[in-house]
PDB file of C-alpha atoms in Angstrom:
ATOM      1  CA  MET A  29     123.185 154.348  86.052  1.00 74.00           C
ATOM      2  CA  SER A  30     123.028 152.056  83.047  1.00 79.00           C
ATOM      3  CA  PHE A  31     120.136 154.358  81.664  1.00 82.00           C
ATOM      4  CA  ASP A  32     120.188 158.151  80.557  1.00 82.00           C
ATOM      5  CA  SER A  33     116.721 159.355  80.568  1.00 85.00           C
ATOM      6  CA  PHE A  34     113.303 157.902  82.578  1.00 84.00           C
ATOM      7  CA  SER A  35     111.785 157.464  79.409  1.00 85.00           C
ATOM      8  CA  GLU A  36     115.023 154.740  78.541  1.00 84.00           C
ATOM      9  CA  PHE A  37     114.114 152.846  81.345  1.00 86.00           C
ATOM     10  CA  LEU A  38     110.932 152.329  80.955  1.00 83.00           C
ATOM     11  CA  SER A  39     111.721 151.215  77.072  1.00 81.00           C
ATOM     12  CA  MET A  40     114.826 148.674  77.998  1.00 84.00           C
ATOM     13  CA  GLY A  41     115.698 149.234  74.612  1.00 81.00           C
ATOM     14  CA  GLY A  42     112.720 147.737  73.491  1.00 81.00           C
ATOM     15  CA  HIS A  43     112.557 145.296  75.807  1.00 86.00           C
ATOM     16  CA  GLY A  44     109.957 147.068  78.449  1.00 84.00           C
ATOM     17  CA  LEU A  45     107.247 144.738  77.715  1.00 89.00           C
ATOM     18  CA  TYR A  46     109.143 141.551  78.784  1.00 91.00           C
ATOM     19  CA  VAL A  47     111.253 142.965  81.367  1.00 92.00           C
ATOM     20  CA  TRP A  48     108.026 144.680  83.041  1.00 94.00           C
ATOM     21  CA  LEU A  49     105.734 142.367  82.512  1.00 94.00           C
ATOM     22  CA  SER A  50     108.415 139.848  84.317  1.00 94.00           C
ATOM     23  CA  TYR A  51     108.826 142.013  87.428  1.00 95.00           C
ATOM     24  CA  ALA A  52     105.042 142.427  87.630  1.00 96.00           C
ATOM     25  CA  LEU A  53     104.601 138.778  88.126  1.00 96.00           C
ATOM     26  CA  GLY A  54     107.624 138.510  90.519  1.00 96.00           C
ATOM     27  CA  LEU A  55     105.995 140.984  92.259  1.00 96.00           C
ATOM     28  CA  MET A  56     102.369 139.600  92.262  1.00 96.00           C
ATOM     29  CA  LEU A  57     103.748 135.850  93.345  1.00 97.00           C
ATOM     30  CA  ILE A  58     105.878 137.203  95.900  1.00 97.00           C
ATOM     31  CA  LEU A  59     103.044 139.431  97.521  1.00 97.00           C
ATOM     32  CA  ILE A  60     100.471 136.322  97.051  1.00 97.00           C
ATOM     33  CA  ASN A  61     102.545 134.403  99.125  1.00 97.00           C
ATOM     34  CA  LEU A  62     102.505 136.867 102.079  1.00 97.00           C
ATOM     35  CA  VAL A  63      99.143 138.051 101.577  1.00 97.00           C
ATOM     36  CA  GLY A  64      97.495 135.003 101.632  1.00 97.00           C
ATOM     37  CA  PRO A  65      99.041 133.565 104.811  1.00 97.00           C
ATOM     38  CA  LEU A  66      98.630 136.960 106.781  1.00 97.00           C
ATOM     39  CA  ARG A  67      94.668 136.952 105.983  1.00 97.00           C
ATOM     40  CA  ALA A  68      94.418 133.212 106.543  1.00 97.00           C
ATOM     41  CA  GLY A  69      96.273 133.463 110.143  1.00 96.00           C
ATOM     42  CA  LYS A  70      93.945 136.127 110.660  1.00 96.00           C
ATOM     43  CA  ARG A  71      91.047 134.512 109.596  1.00 97.00           C
ATOM     44  CA  LEU A  72      92.041 131.307 111.656  1.00 96.00           C
ATOM     45  CA  GLN A  73      92.490 133.012 115.129  1.00 95.00           C
ATOM     46  CA  ALA A  74      89.247 134.633 114.811  1.00 95.00           C
ATOM     47  CA  GLN A  75      87.232 131.348 114.186  1.00 95.00           C
ATOM     48  CA  LEU A  76      89.543 129.724 117.055  1.00 94.00           C
ATOM     49  CA  THR A  77      88.547 132.362 119.520  1.00 93.00           C
ATOM     50  CA  ARG A  78      85.091 132.856 118.888  1.00 93.00           C
ATOM     51  CA  ARG A  79      84.760 128.951 118.970  1.00 91.00           C
ATOM     52  CA  LEU A  80      86.690 128.885 122.212  1.00 89.00           C
ATOM     53  CA  LEU A  81      84.845 132.021 123.606  1.00 89.00           C
ATOM     54  CA  ARG A  82      81.379 129.733 122.787  1.00 90.00           C
ATOM     55  CA  GLU A  83      82.650 126.993 125.176  1.00 85.00           C
ATOM     56  CA  LYS A  84      83.492 128.410 127.934  1.00 81.00           C
ATOM     57  CA  ASN A  85      80.687 130.746 128.012  1.00 81.00           C
ATOM     58  CA  ARG A  86      78.456 127.324 127.850  1.00 74.00           C
TER      59      ARG A  86
ATOM     60  CA  MET B  98     119.240 112.553 119.217  1.00 67.00           C
ATOM     61  CA  PRO B  99     120.452 115.659 120.646  1.00 71.00           C
ATOM     62  CA  ARG B 100     118.147 118.279 122.404  1.00 72.00           C
ATOM     63  CA  TRP B 101     117.099 120.863 119.667  1.00 70.00           C
ATOM     64  CA  PHE B 102     116.203 117.767 117.527  1.00 71.00           C
ATOM     65  CA  TYR B 103     113.641 117.241 120.290  1.00 69.00           C
ATOM     66  CA  GLN B 104     112.861 121.016 120.630  1.00 68.00           C
ATOM     67  CA  LEU B 105     111.963 121.004 116.838  1.00 71.00           C
ATOM     68  CA  ALA B 106     109.149 118.770 117.247  1.00 79.00           C
ATOM     69  CA  SER B 107     107.456 120.541 119.747  1.00 89.00           C
ATOM     70  CA  PRO B 108     104.971 122.343 118.013  1.00 92.00           C
ATOM     71  CA  ARG B 109     104.967 124.897 121.001  1.00 93.00           C
ATOM     72  CA  TRP B 110     108.539 125.620 120.876  1.00 93.00           C
ATOM     73  CA  CYS B 111     108.085 126.467 116.586  1.00 93.00           C
ATOM     74  CA  TYR B 112     105.351 128.425 117.158  1.00 95.00           C
ATOM     75  CA  GLN B 113     107.611 130.933 119.819  1.00 94.00           C
ATOM     76  CA  ILE B 114     111.056 130.842 118.170  1.00 94.00           C
ATOM     77  CA  THR B 115     109.200 131.490 114.594  1.00 96.00           C
ATOM     78  CA  GLY B 116     107.600 134.653 116.261  1.00 95.00           C
ATOM     79  CA  ARG B 117     110.381 135.690 117.372  1.00 96.00           C
ATOM     80  CA  LEU B 118     112.585 135.256 113.724  1.00 97.00           C
ATOM     81  CA  LEU B 119     109.537 136.223 111.530  1.00 97.00           C
ATOM     82  CA  PRO B 120     110.508 140.269 112.204  1.00 97.00           C
ATOM     83  CA  GLY B 121     114.118 140.203 111.293  1.00 97.00           C
ATOM     84  CA  PHE B 122     113.763 137.572 108.461  1.00 97.00           C
ATOM     85  CA  SER B 123     111.105 139.799 107.333  1.00 97.00           C
ATOM     86  CA  ILE B 124     113.098 143.388 107.169  1.00 97.00           C
ATOM     87  CA  VAL B 125     116.228 141.402 105.683  1.00 98.00           C
ATOM     88  CA  ALA B 126     113.791 140.279 102.812  1.00 97.00           C
ATOM     89  CA  LEU B 127     112.252 143.521 102.074  1.00 97.00           C
ATOM     90  CA  LEU B 128     115.655 145.269 101.955  1.00 97.00           C
ATOM     91  CA  LEU B 129     117.709 142.745  99.934  1.00 97.00           C
ATOM     92  CA  LEU B 130     114.467 142.454  97.456  1.00 97.00           C
ATOM     93  CA  LEU B 131     113.845 146.182  97.043  1.00 96.00           C
ATOM     94  CA  GLY B 132     117.889 146.680  96.941  1.00 96.00           C
ATOM     95  CA  GLY B 133     118.425 143.633  94.130  1.00 95.00           C
ATOM     96  CA  THR B 134     115.738 144.701  92.347  1.00 95.00           C
ATOM     97  CA  VAL B 135     116.649 148.911  91.767  1.00 94.00           C
ATOM     98  CA  TRP B 136     120.103 147.230  91.343  1.00 93.00           C
ATOM     99  CA  ALA B 137     118.660 144.643  88.712  1.00 91.00           C
ATOM    100  CA  LEU B 138     116.765 147.370  86.829  1.00 90.00           C
ATOM    101  CA  ALA B 139     118.767 150.643  87.088  1.00 90.00           C
ATOM    102  CA  PHE B 140     122.385 149.800  87.488  1.00 88.00           C
ATOM    103  CA  ALA B 141     123.344 146.520  86.425  1.00 87.00           C
ATOM    104  CA  PRO B 142     124.885 146.838  83.072  1.00 87.00           C
ATOM    105  CA  ALA B 143     122.805 145.532  80.085  1.00 84.00           C
ATOM    106  CA  ASP B 144     124.258 142.246  78.002  1.00 84.00           C
ATOM    107  CA  TYR B 145     126.356 142.927  74.970  1.00 80.00           C
ATOM    108  CA  GLN B 146     123.970 140.325  73.097  1.00 81.00           C
ATOM    109  CA  GLN B 147     120.544 140.227  74.725  1.00 83.00           C
ATOM    110  CA  GLY B 148     120.317 143.845  75.599  1.00 83.00           C
ATOM    111  CA  ASN B 149     118.056 144.673  78.381  1.00 87.00           C
ATOM    112  CA  SER B 150     115.824 141.389  78.516  1.00 88.00           C
ATOM    113  CA  PHE B 151     118.725 140.119  80.065  1.00 89.00           C
ATOM    114  CA  ARG B 152     117.516 141.418  83.256  1.00 92.00           C
ATOM    115  CA  ILE B 153     114.747 139.114  83.797  1.00 93.00           C
ATOM    116  CA  ILE B 154     117.644 136.703  84.706  1.00 93.00           C
ATOM    117  CA  TYR B 155     117.402 138.459  88.251  1.00 95.00           C
ATOM    118  CA  LEU B 156     113.768 136.815  88.774  1.00 95.00           C
ATOM    119  CA  HIS B 157     114.480 133.925  86.373  1.00 95.00           C
ATOM    120  CA  VAL B 158     117.612 132.311  88.279  1.00 95.00           C
ATOM    121  CA  PRO B 159     116.340 133.113  92.196  1.00 96.00           C
ATOM    122  CA  SER B 160     112.855 131.871  91.761  1.00 97.00           C
ATOM    123  CA  ALA B 161     114.332 128.151  89.997  1.00 96.00           C
ATOM    124  CA  ILE B 162     116.918 127.792  92.318  1.00 96.00           C
ATOM    125  CA  LEU B 163     114.077 128.298  94.990  1.00 97.00           C
ATOM    126  CA  ALA B 164     111.662 126.218  93.277  1.00 97.00           C
ATOM    127  CA  GLN B 165     114.049 123.155  93.476  1.00 96.00           C
ATOM    128  CA  SER B 166     115.336 124.340  97.238  1.00 97.00           C
ATOM    129  CA  CYS B 167     112.201 124.338  98.627  1.00 97.00           C
ATOM    130  CA  TYR B 168     111.237 121.133  96.732  1.00 97.00           C
ATOM    131  CA  MET B 169     114.577 119.342  98.407  1.00 97.00           C
ATOM    132  CA  LEU B 170     113.202 120.465 101.803  1.00 97.00           C
ATOM    133  CA  MET B 171     109.735 119.526 101.380  1.00 97.00           C
ATOM    134  CA  ALA B 172     111.082 116.176 100.469  1.00 97.00           C
ATOM    135  CA  VAL B 173     114.059 115.570 103.690  1.00 97.00           C
ATOM    136  CA  ALA B 174     110.883 117.117 106.155  1.00 96.00           C
ATOM    137  CA  GLY B 175     108.521 114.744 104.843  1.00 96.00           C
ATOM    138  CA  ALA B 176     110.622 112.217 104.908  1.00 96.00           C
ATOM    139  CA  ILE B 177     111.905 112.960 108.543  1.00 94.00           C
ATOM    140  CA  GLY B 178     107.886 112.853 109.350  1.00 94.00           C
ATOM    141  CA  LEU B 179     107.549 109.399 107.897  1.00 94.00           C
ATOM    142  CA  ILE B 180     110.839 108.049 110.084  1.00 93.00           C
ATOM    143  CA  TRP B 181     110.444 109.740 113.179  1.00 90.00           C
ATOM    144  CA  LYS B 182     106.514 110.584 113.080  1.00 88.00           C
ATOM    145  CA  MET B 183     107.258 114.431 113.438  1.00 90.00           C
ATOM    146  CA  LYS B 184     103.805 116.747 113.359  1.00 91.00           C
ATOM    147  CA  VAL B 185     105.858 119.245 112.799  1.00 94.00           C
ATOM    148  CA  ALA B 186     108.107 117.868 110.271  1.00 95.00           C
ATOM    149  CA  ASP B 187     104.666 117.153 108.561  1.00 95.00           C
ATOM    150  CA  MET B 188     103.421 120.732 108.729  1.00 96.00           C
ATOM    151  CA  VAL B 189     107.152 122.123 107.043  1.00 97.00           C
ATOM    152  CA  ALA B 190     106.217 119.336 104.388  1.00 97.00           C
ATOM    153  CA  LYS B 191     103.045 121.166 103.795  1.00 96.00           C
ATOM    154  CA  SER B 192     103.477 124.660 103.954  1.00 97.00           C
ATOM    155  CA  CYS B 193     106.617 124.312 101.488  1.00 97.00           C
ATOM    156  CA  ALA B 194     104.383 123.213  98.308  1.00 97.00           C
ATOM    157  CA  PRO B 195     102.152 125.940  97.748  1.00 97.00           C
ATOM    158  CA  ILE B 196     105.220 128.198  97.999  1.00 98.00           C
ATOM    159  CA  GLY B 197     107.448 125.961  95.945  1.00 97.00           C
ATOM    160  CA  ALA B 198     104.679 126.037  92.984  1.00 97.00           C
ATOM    161  CA  THR B 199     104.154 129.720  93.151  1.00 97.00           C
ATOM    162  CA  MET B 200     108.173 129.984  92.732  1.00 97.00           C
ATOM    163  CA  ALA B 201     107.801 127.348  89.599  1.00 97.00           C
ATOM    164  CA  VAL B 202     105.414 129.298  87.942  1.00 97.00           C
ATOM    165  CA  LEU B 203     107.092 132.458  88.359  1.00 97.00           C
ATOM    166  CA  ALA B 204     110.609 130.485  87.078  1.00 96.00           C
ATOM    167  CA  LEU B 205     108.469 129.358  83.949  1.00 96.00           C
ATOM    168  CA  LEU B 206     106.796 132.072  82.986  1.00 96.00           C
ATOM    169  CA  THR B 207     109.803 134.401  83.315  1.00 95.00           C
ATOM    170  CA  GLY B 208     111.968 131.571  81.411  1.00 93.00           C
ATOM    171  CA  ALA B 209     109.213 132.100  78.233  1.00 94.00           C
ATOM    172  CA  ILE B 210     109.156 135.935  78.644  1.00 93.00           C
ATOM    173  CA  TRP B 211     112.545 135.879  78.161  1.00 92.00           C
ATOM    174  CA  GLY B 212     112.548 133.299  75.493  1.00 90.00           C
ATOM    175  CA  LYS B 213     110.491 134.859  73.121  1.00 88.00           C
ATOM    176  CA  PRO B 214     112.555 137.837  72.520  1.00 89.00           C
ATOM    177  CA  THR B 215     115.881 135.546  72.931  1.00 86.00           C
ATOM    178  CA  TRP B 216     115.120 132.135  71.363  1.00 85.00           C
ATOM    179  CA  GLY B 217     111.991 133.492  69.185  1.00 85.00           C
ATOM    180  CA  SER B 218     109.743 131.552  71.198  1.00 86.00           C
ATOM    181  CA  TRP B 219     107.412 131.396  74.204  1.00 88.00           C
ATOM    182  CA  TRP B 220     108.183 127.760  75.076  1.00 87.00           C
ATOM    183  CA  VAL B 221     110.135 124.908  73.608  1.00 86.00           C
ATOM    184  CA  TRP B 222     110.271 121.496  74.489  1.00 88.00           C
ATOM    185  CA  ASP B 223     113.485 121.060  76.293  1.00 86.00           C
ATOM    186  CA  ALA B 224     114.946 118.875  78.929  1.00 88.00           C
ATOM    187  CA  ARG B 225     115.322 121.842  81.130  1.00 89.00           C
ATOM    188  CA  LEU B 226     112.062 122.996  80.524  1.00 91.00           C
ATOM    189  CA  THR B 227     109.762 120.361  81.180  1.00 92.00           C
ATOM    190  CA  SER B 228     111.534 118.450  83.899  1.00 94.00           C
ATOM    191  CA  MET B 229     110.621 121.823  85.414  1.00 95.00           C
ATOM    192  CA  LEU B 230     107.456 121.790  84.355  1.00 96.00           C
ATOM    193  CA  ILE B 231     107.165 118.240  86.158  1.00 97.00           C
ATOM    194  CA  LEU B 232     108.951 120.130  89.212  1.00 97.00           C
ATOM    195  CA  PHE B 233     105.198 122.429  88.973  1.00 97.00           C
ATOM    196  CA  PHE B 234     103.356 119.109  88.439  1.00 97.00           C
ATOM    197  CA  LEU B 235     104.885 117.668  91.127  1.00 97.00           C
ATOM    198  CA  TYR B 236     103.970 120.415  93.570  1.00 97.00           C
ATOM    199  CA  LEU B 237     100.251 120.388  92.632  1.00 97.00           C
ATOM    200  CA  GLY B 238     100.109 116.835  93.048  1.00 97.00           C
ATOM    201  CA  VAL B 239     101.513 117.307  96.764  1.00 97.00           C
ATOM    202  CA  MET B 240      98.831 119.875  96.775  1.00 97.00           C
ATOM    203  CA  ALA B 241      95.871 117.908  96.154  1.00 97.00           C
ATOM    204  CA  LEU B 242      96.778 114.849  97.962  1.00 96.00           C
ATOM    205  CA  ASN B 243      96.752 116.816 101.170  1.00 94.00           C
ATOM    206  CA  SER B 244      94.035 118.813 100.765  1.00 94.00           C
ATOM    207  CA  ALA B 245      91.965 115.403  99.293  1.00 94.00           C
ATOM    208  CA  ILE B 246      92.864 113.152 101.860  1.00 93.00           C
ATOM    209  CA  GLU B 247      90.604 113.760 105.617  1.00 90.00           C
ATOM    210  CA  SER B 248      92.993 112.191 108.057  1.00 92.00           C
ATOM    211  CA  GLU B 249      96.532 114.589 108.727  1.00 90.00           C
ATOM    212  CA  SER B 250      98.712 112.354 108.875  1.00 90.00           C
ATOM    213  CA  THR B 251      97.518 109.589 105.847  1.00 94.00           C
ATOM    214  CA  ALA B 252      97.720 113.092 104.019  1.00 95.00           C
ATOM    215  CA  ALA B 253     100.987 113.884 105.406  1.00 95.00           C
ATOM    216  CA  GLN B 254     102.506 110.425 104.020  1.00 95.00           C
ATOM    217  CA  ALA B 255     101.132 109.946 101.119  1.00 96.00           C
ATOM    218  CA  SER B 256     101.930 113.669  99.942  1.00 96.00           C
ATOM    219  CA  ALA B 257     105.842 112.423 101.750  1.00 96.00           C
ATOM    220  CA  VAL B 258     106.229 109.370  99.522  1.00 96.00           C
ATOM    221  CA  LEU B 259     105.069 111.690  96.564  1.00 97.00           C
ATOM    222  CA  ALA B 260     107.455 114.001  97.148  1.00 96.00           C
ATOM    223  CA  LEU B 261     110.395 111.379  97.575  1.00 96.00           C
ATOM    224  CA  VAL B 262     109.731 109.924  94.307  1.00 95.00           C
ATOM    225  CA  GLY B 263     109.376 113.088  92.662  1.00 95.00           C
ATOM    226  CA  LEU B 264     113.275 113.915  94.034  1.00 94.00           C
ATOM    227  CA  VAL B 265     114.921 112.030  90.936  1.00 93.00           C
ATOM    228  CA  ASN B 266     113.412 115.112  89.365  1.00 93.00           C
ATOM    229  CA  ILE B 267     116.071 117.260  90.804  1.00 93.00           C
ATOM    230  CA  PRO B 268     118.984 115.816  89.525  1.00 92.00           C
ATOM    231  CA  ILE B 269     117.120 115.604  86.245  1.00 91.00           C
ATOM    232  CA  ILE B 270     116.937 119.383  86.168  1.00 90.00           C
ATOM    233  CA  LYS B 271     120.520 120.440  87.110  1.00 88.00           C
ATOM    234  CA  TYR B 272     122.096 117.869  84.860  1.00 85.00           C
ATOM    235  CA  SER B 273     119.561 118.563  81.990  1.00 84.00           C
ATOM    236  CA  VAL B 274     121.590 121.458  80.525  1.00 80.00           C
ATOM    237  CA  GLU B 275     124.482 119.005  80.236  1.00 80.00           C
ATOM    238  CA  TRP B 276     122.799 115.842  79.596  1.00 81.00           C
ATOM    239  CA  TRP B 277     121.547 117.029  76.584  1.00 79.00           C
ATOM    240  CA  ASN B 278     121.328 119.274  73.972  1.00 74.00           C
ATOM    241  CA  THR B 279     119.664 122.504  74.716  1.00 73.00           C
ATOM    242  CA  LEU B 280     118.625 126.003  74.124  1.00 76.00           C
ATOM    243  CA  HIS B 281     119.272 126.647  77.637  1.00 82.00           C
ATOM    244  CA  GLN B 282     122.177 128.368  78.928  1.00 80.00           C
ATOM    245  CA  PRO B 283     124.229 126.481  81.532  1.00 77.00           C
ATOM    246  CA  ALA B 284     123.983 127.399  85.464  1.00 78.00           C
ATOM    247  CA  THR B 285     124.971 131.133  86.314  1.00 78.00           C
ATOM    248  CA  PHE B 286     126.434 130.296  89.993  1.00 77.00           C
ATOM    249  CA  LYS B 287     128.383 126.789  90.420  1.00 77.00           C
ATOM    250  CA  LEU B 288     130.203 126.036  93.663  1.00 69.00           C
ATOM    251  CA  THR B 289     133.685 125.053  92.174  1.00 74.00           C
ATOM    252  CA  GLU B 290     134.155 128.068  89.440  1.00 76.00           C
ATOM    253  CA  LYS B 291     133.399 131.509  89.160  1.00 75.00           C
ATOM    254  CA  PRO B 292     130.954 133.321  87.283  1.00 76.00           C
ATOM    255  CA  ALA B 293     131.217 133.718  83.816  1.00 78.00           C
ATOM    256  CA  MET B 294     129.912 137.020  83.806  1.00 82.00           C
ATOM    257  CA  PRO B 295     131.247 139.819  85.378  1.00 84.00           C
ATOM    258  CA  ALA B 296     130.495 141.316  89.094  1.00 85.00           C
ATOM    259  CA  GLU B 297     128.506 143.954  88.372  1.00 86.00           C
ATOM    260  CA  MET B 298     126.124 141.018  86.947  1.00 87.00           C
ATOM    261  CA  TRP B 299     126.174 138.463  89.305  1.00 91.00           C
ATOM    262  CA  LEU B 300     126.402 140.379  92.302  1.00 93.00           C
ATOM    263  CA  PRO B 301     122.811 141.808  92.130  1.00 93.00           C
ATOM    264  CA  LEU B 302     121.478 138.659  91.254  1.00 94.00           C
ATOM    265  CA  LEU B 303     123.446 137.071  94.192  1.00 95.00           C
ATOM    266  CA  VAL B 304     121.673 139.409  96.478  1.00 96.00           C
ATOM    267  CA  MET B 305     118.398 138.563  94.641  1.00 96.00           C
ATOM    268  CA  VAL B 306     118.682 134.770  95.503  1.00 97.00           C
ATOM    269  CA  ILE B 307     119.435 135.909  99.277  1.00 97.00           C
ATOM    270  CA  GLY B 308     116.270 137.613  99.368  1.00 97.00           C
ATOM    271  CA  PHE B 309     114.287 134.903  97.967  1.00 97.00           C
ATOM    272  CA  TYR B 310     115.119 132.964 100.536  1.00 97.00           C
ATOM    273  CA  CYS B 311     114.779 135.010 102.963  1.00 98.00           C
ATOM    274  CA  PHE B 312     111.318 135.954 101.737  1.00 98.00           C
ATOM    275  CA  PHE B 313     110.941 132.184 101.666  1.00 98.00           C
ATOM    276  CA  ALA B 314     111.845 131.919 105.072  1.00 98.00           C
ATOM    277  CA  VAL B 315     109.208 134.297 106.075  1.00 98.00           C
ATOM    278  CA  SER B 316     106.225 132.635 104.071  1.00 98.00           C
ATOM    279  CA  LEU B 317     107.407 129.205 104.943  1.00 98.00           C
ATOM    280  CA  MET B 318     106.999 130.053 108.786  1.00 97.00           C
ATOM    281  CA  MET B 319     103.716 132.373 108.074  1.00 98.00           C
ATOM    282  CA  ARG B 320     102.031 128.881 106.852  1.00 97.00           C
ATOM    283  CA  LEU B 321     103.681 126.777 109.035  1.00 97.00           C
ATOM    284  CA  ARG B 322     102.219 129.025 112.537  1.00 97.00           C
ATOM    285  CA  ASN B 323      99.009 128.975 110.955  1.00 97.00           C
ATOM    286  CA  GLU B 324      99.367 125.202 110.704  1.00 96.00           C
ATOM    287  CA  ILE B 325     100.329 124.662 113.804  1.00 96.00           C
ATOM    288  CA  LEU B 326      98.188 126.704 115.616  1.00 95.00           C
ATOM    289  CA  ARG B 327      94.760 124.317 113.309  1.00 94.00           C
ATOM    290  CA  ARG B 328      96.078 121.207 114.203  1.00 93.00           C
ATOM    291  CA  GLU B 329      97.081 121.979 118.070  1.00 93.00           C
ATOM    292  CA  ARG B 330      93.795 123.899 118.192  1.00 91.00           C
ATOM    293  CA  ARG B 331      92.676 121.552 121.219  1.00 89.00           C
ATOM    294  CA  SER B 332      96.042 122.192 123.430  1.00 90.00           C
ATOM    295  CA  GLY B 333      96.072 124.072 126.325  1.00 89.00           C
ATOM    296  CA  TRP B 334      98.687 126.323 125.397  1.00 92.00           C
ATOM    297  CA  VAL B 335      96.856 127.446 121.824  1.00 92.00           C
ATOM    298  CA  ARG B 336      93.822 127.769 124.031  1.00 91.00           C
ATOM    299  CA  ASP B 337      95.647 130.168 126.694  1.00 90.00           C
ATOM    300  CA  LEU B 338      97.493 132.301 123.700  1.00 91.00           C
ATOM    301  CA  LEU B 339      94.196 132.832 122.356  1.00 90.00           C
ATOM    302  CA  LEU B 340      92.532 133.680 124.863  1.00 87.00           C
ATOM    303  CA  SER B 341      95.180 136.117 126.726  1.00 85.00           C
ATOM    304  CA  LYS B 342      94.447 138.585 123.247  1.00 73.00           C
TER     305      LYS B 342
END
């Protein structure tokens, strides 16, 4: 461990804002790239399946 | 042409193989990124000059490396699509663009946040920063072309040409820190030399870089599978797959 206490860890030697802001952005942009395609895929599959069923029942 | 080349060209085969690869890559990406982040934030030593703001490197460098690798993959896939009219290659190129764009944004933003305490400024019009910004705009251009052109094959051709022309920017980014006077520090990892930082610092960085590549593989495969389903929606195997669920 390079920190003695949790509050020291949070303050990052006075650079806490910069460090935590960076990591928050990193987490956000990574999640966008996973949740986005996941939801798009679910939506697409539901849409295509609906269309196929409609054609089948006609 | 070898057999795997034809297999890669088959959307159905690509859909199946990516479906089998995704779980493994997801687990490895999660473990590496979680482990790497904890290592980077809590265990890596602080820099003797920059203090703890140095920990931003563990996001900045992987995202910058990935933004450039992703661009090269996009250009190569685009070229393969242009030359051999391979649909899957077009889909790979199209799927790369949004991931690369967000990674370029992450590299630029973490760079700006790191620049403030280190250089005293969020932004300087320096060669490295400017060429990275151009990389971001190239990604936006490819995405815009893909969404603006109605015909899938014309969109793929146009964006492949743009991606190939923009490829000239990649060596400019790489050598910008050597060709021009710059505030930006030189590359952390070089193929020919040992890193200038101690192992306790670069090992977690290596973990993060590999983790970012695995995350990239996961996101790319997810986007590619959506793209395959969408474009092959009229083919028999997609019909069977969807109706069997």
